[in-house]
Short mmCIF file of C-alpha atoms and ligand atoms in Angstrom, two decimals:
data_model
loop_
_atom_site.label_atom_id
_atom_site.label_comp_id
_atom_site.label_asym_id
_atom_site.label_seq_id
_atom_site.Cartn_x
_atom_site.Cartn_y
_atom_site.Cartn_z
CA MET A 85 7.80 -9.72 -9.69
CA LYS A 86 8.57 -6.90 -7.29
CA ILE A 87 6.36 -5.33 -4.65
CA ILE A 88 7.45 -1.72 -4.29
CA CYS A 89 5.99 0.29 -1.42
CA ILE A 90 5.87 4.01 -0.73
CA GLY A 91 5.90 5.26 2.86
CA ARG A 92 4.57 8.53 4.28
CA ASN A 93 2.76 9.56 1.11
CA TYR A 94 -0.13 11.32 2.88
CA VAL A 95 0.60 14.36 5.08
CA ASP A 96 -1.98 13.44 7.73
CA HIS A 97 -0.48 9.94 8.13
CA ALA A 98 3.13 11.20 8.35
CA LYS A 99 1.99 13.54 11.12
CA GLU A 100 0.04 10.92 13.08
CA LEU A 101 3.27 8.90 13.49
CA ASN A 102 5.33 12.06 14.17
CA ASN A 103 7.36 11.56 11.00
CA PRO A 104 8.62 14.40 8.80
CA VAL A 105 6.85 14.95 5.46
CA PRO A 106 9.32 13.61 2.89
CA SER A 107 10.78 15.71 0.07
CA GLN A 108 11.30 12.57 -2.05
CA PRO A 109 9.30 9.33 -2.07
CA LEU A 110 10.26 6.92 0.72
CA VAL A 111 10.70 3.56 -0.97
CA PHE A 112 10.90 0.04 0.40
CA MET A 113 10.03 -3.42 -0.90
CA LYS A 114 8.25 -6.53 0.16
CA PRO A 115 9.13 -9.98 -1.23
CA SER A 116 6.58 -11.88 -3.33
CA SER A 117 6.10 -14.24 -0.35
CA ALA A 118 4.38 -11.35 1.44
CA LEU A 119 1.30 -11.51 -0.81
CA LEU A 120 -2.02 -12.50 0.77
CA VAL A 121 -4.80 -12.88 -1.79
CA ASN A 122 -8.27 -14.42 -2.19
CA ASP A 123 -9.54 -13.05 1.15
CA LYS A 124 -7.40 -15.48 3.10
CA PRO A 125 -7.00 -14.84 6.84
CA LEU A 126 -3.83 -13.49 8.41
CA TYR A 127 -2.45 -15.50 11.31
CA TYR A 128 -1.14 -13.02 13.88
CA PRO A 129 2.68 -13.31 13.73
CA GLU A 130 4.38 -14.42 16.95
CA PHE A 131 7.17 -11.83 16.71
CA THR A 132 4.98 -8.77 17.22
CA GLU A 133 2.58 -7.43 19.81
CA ASP A 134 1.54 -4.39 17.80
CA LEU A 135 0.37 -5.42 14.34
CA HIS A 136 -1.10 -2.46 12.39
CA TYR A 137 -3.18 -2.21 9.23
CA GLU A 138 -2.39 0.37 6.51
CA VAL A 139 -4.88 0.42 3.63
CA GLU A 140 -3.33 1.47 0.30
CA VAL A 141 -4.16 1.76 -3.38
CA VAL A 142 -1.98 -0.62 -5.41
CA LEU A 143 -0.85 -0.06 -8.99
CA LYS A 144 0.01 -2.87 -11.37
CA ILE A 145 2.80 -2.08 -13.80
CA GLY A 146 1.68 -2.78 -17.36
CA LYS A 147 4.98 -2.63 -19.25
CA ASN A 148 8.72 -2.72 -18.71
CA GLY A 149 10.58 0.54 -18.29
CA ARG A 150 13.50 2.30 -16.70
CA HIS A 151 14.15 6.01 -16.32
CA VAL A 152 10.52 6.67 -17.19
CA GLN A 153 9.94 10.29 -18.15
CA PRO A 154 7.09 12.21 -16.52
CA GLU A 155 5.08 12.65 -19.70
CA PHE A 156 4.94 8.88 -20.25
CA ALA A 157 4.54 7.72 -16.63
CA SER A 158 0.76 7.34 -16.78
CA LYS A 159 1.14 4.73 -19.52
CA TYR A 160 2.99 2.36 -17.18
CA TYR A 161 0.05 1.37 -15.01
CA THR A 162 -3.17 -0.04 -16.36
CA GLN A 163 -4.84 -1.58 -13.32
CA VAL A 164 -5.42 -0.69 -9.68
CA ALA A 165 -6.28 -2.72 -6.60
CA LEU A 166 -6.63 -2.14 -2.89
CA GLY A 167 -4.37 -3.74 -0.32
CA ILE A 168 -3.05 -3.63 3.20
CA ASP A 169 0.57 -2.97 4.10
CA PHE A 170 0.57 -4.87 7.40
CA THR A 171 3.24 -3.48 9.71
CA ALA A 172 4.68 -4.84 12.96
CA ARG A 173 4.84 -1.37 14.51
CA ASP A 174 6.87 -2.41 17.55
CA VAL A 175 9.47 -4.17 15.39
CA GLN A 176 9.54 -1.20 13.02
CA ALA A 177 10.14 1.19 15.93
CA ARG A 178 13.13 -0.88 17.08
CA CYS A 179 14.54 -0.95 13.52
CA LYS A 180 14.08 2.81 13.15
CA ALA A 181 15.74 3.51 16.52
CA LYS A 182 18.83 1.56 15.45
CA GLY A 183 18.83 2.95 11.90
CA HIS A 184 18.29 -0.58 10.56
CA PRO A 185 16.31 -1.60 7.47
CA TRP A 186 12.70 -2.38 8.35
CA GLU A 187 11.96 -5.36 6.07
CA ILE A 188 11.33 -7.70 9.02
CA ALA A 189 8.63 -5.29 10.22
CA LYS A 190 6.94 -4.90 6.84
CA GLY A 191 7.97 -7.68 4.47
CA PHE A 192 7.05 -10.74 6.51
CA ASP A 193 4.88 -13.54 5.13
CA ASN A 194 1.31 -12.47 4.27
CA SER A 195 1.97 -8.81 5.13
CA ALA A 196 0.67 -7.61 1.75
CA VAL A 197 -3.08 -8.10 1.40
CA LEU A 198 -4.09 -7.68 -2.23
CA SER A 199 -7.55 -7.47 -3.80
CA PRO A 200 -8.35 -8.37 -7.41
CA PHE A 201 -7.34 -5.63 -9.87
CA VAL A 202 -9.75 -3.40 -11.77
CA ASP A 203 -8.99 -1.59 -15.00
CA ILE A 204 -7.85 2.00 -14.54
CA SER A 205 -10.71 3.10 -16.81
CA GLU A 206 -13.18 1.97 -14.11
CA VAL A 207 -11.93 4.54 -11.58
CA ASN A 208 -11.41 8.30 -11.46
CA ARG A 209 -7.65 7.99 -11.93
CA GLU A 210 -6.86 11.42 -10.48
CA ALA A 211 -8.95 10.94 -7.33
CA ILE A 212 -9.61 7.38 -6.19
CA GLU A 213 -11.61 7.25 -2.97
CA PHE A 214 -11.08 4.28 -0.68
CA ARG A 215 -11.68 3.20 2.88
CA LEU A 216 -11.03 0.44 5.39
CA ASP A 217 -13.57 -0.92 7.83
CA LYS A 218 -12.62 -2.84 10.98
CA ASN A 219 -15.43 -4.97 12.38
CA GLY A 220 -17.94 -2.90 10.38
CA GLU A 221 -16.66 0.55 11.44
CA THR A 222 -14.70 2.78 9.10
CA VAL A 223 -11.17 3.34 10.46
CA GLN A 224 -9.39 4.80 7.43
CA ARG A 225 -10.65 6.96 4.61
CA GLY A 226 -8.46 8.22 1.78
CA ASN A 227 -8.42 9.84 -1.62
CA THR A 228 -5.41 9.50 -3.91
CA LYS A 229 -5.69 13.20 -4.80
CA ASP A 230 -4.22 13.82 -1.32
CA MET A 231 -1.02 11.89 -2.03
CA ILE A 232 2.19 13.90 -1.66
CA PHE A 233 3.67 12.04 -4.65
CA SER A 234 1.27 11.17 -7.47
CA PHE A 235 1.25 7.83 -9.26
CA GLN A 236 3.30 9.48 -12.02
CA ASP A 237 5.83 10.97 -9.55
CA ILE A 238 6.28 7.54 -7.96
CA ILE A 239 6.85 5.77 -11.29
CA VAL A 240 9.39 8.39 -12.43
CA TYR A 241 11.29 8.22 -9.14
CA VAL A 242 11.25 4.46 -8.60
CA SER A 243 12.29 3.69 -12.20
CA LYS A 244 15.51 5.66 -11.70
CA PHE A 245 16.68 2.90 -9.36
CA PHE A 246 14.73 -0.23 -10.31
CA LYS A 247 13.72 -1.38 -13.77
CA LEU A 248 9.97 -1.76 -13.75
CA HIS A 249 8.71 -5.07 -15.05
CA GLN A 250 5.26 -5.88 -16.29
CA GLY A 251 3.40 -7.35 -13.31
CA ASP A 252 5.30 -5.44 -10.63
CA MET A 253 3.11 -3.80 -8.01
CA ILE A 254 3.36 -0.50 -6.20
CA TYR A 255 1.68 0.10 -2.83
CA THR A 256 1.21 3.85 -2.89
CA GLY A 257 1.00 4.75 0.80
CA THR A 258 -1.65 4.98 3.49
CA PRO A 259 -3.80 7.85 4.76
CA ALA A 260 -4.30 8.64 8.46
CA GLY A 261 -6.10 6.27 10.78
CA VAL A 262 -3.67 3.36 10.98
CA GLY A 263 -4.10 1.25 14.06
CA PRO A 264 -3.70 -2.13 15.71
CA VAL A 265 -5.58 -5.36 15.09
CA LYS A 266 -6.22 -8.28 17.38
CA ILE A 267 -7.20 -11.87 16.79
CA GLY A 268 -10.83 -12.06 15.66
CA ASP A 269 -10.87 -8.66 13.90
CA LYS A 270 -12.24 -8.47 10.38
CA LEU A 271 -10.87 -5.88 7.94
CA GLU A 272 -12.74 -4.95 4.77
CA GLY A 273 -11.52 -2.60 2.03
CA PHE A 274 -13.71 -0.60 -0.35
CA MET A 275 -12.83 1.46 -3.42
CA SER A 276 -15.00 3.88 -5.37
CA LEU A 277 -15.37 3.03 -9.02
CA LYS A 278 -16.99 5.51 -11.40
CA THR A 279 -20.34 3.80 -10.97
CA GLU A 280 -20.36 2.24 -7.50
CA GLU A 281 -18.42 1.60 -4.35
CA LYS A 282 -16.92 -1.84 -4.66
CA PRO A 283 -15.98 -4.22 -1.82
CA MET A 284 -12.38 -5.13 -2.72
CA PHE A 285 -11.12 -7.48 -0.04
CA SER A 286 -11.81 -8.87 3.38
CA CYS A 287 -9.20 -10.20 5.80
CA GLU A 288 -9.81 -11.85 9.15
CA ILE A 289 -7.11 -11.94 11.81
CA ARG A 290 -6.74 -15.40 13.35
MG1 LIG B 347 2.38 1.67 4.12
#
């Protein structure tokens, strides 16, 4: 199982970190050991002093495929979830300054919070609204209609390089509002289904 992640997929988030808006999807991966499920807490890693949350809609790949063509791309994901791409922003900044890969800043243990999946038919697949609350206050609000690269664009692009396997996951990027956490903070993610807003996950920092 692969965890594929897309960076800078919302214009307002690229700008808040003074990054250029990409002309192609920015792709990186997290190992399966990064997954944090079942509302388990995250223990603040000792190697960072600037741990940031990034709330993201997550796709689950429903069938194997490579070189997926645009007209078929929407058939490759059948479920969506909400997650956090935890990022050690200080470590990432040092990696970026040296032109190094940034896996140690983004792929560390428990850096990928993941909620249970819901069927794609339960959401408005062209415009999924979601938000993240920190200690009861909303800090990020997003809608997948604002993505630079759509779910289909991402699947077409990624499958040129990596064969997609059933069960792979794609973190599709974060909207503006990313920020730091400290020990004791509680993060809660919500996603709008067709009928209701659903609490998807909660994650306490310890
Ligand atoms: Mg991210």
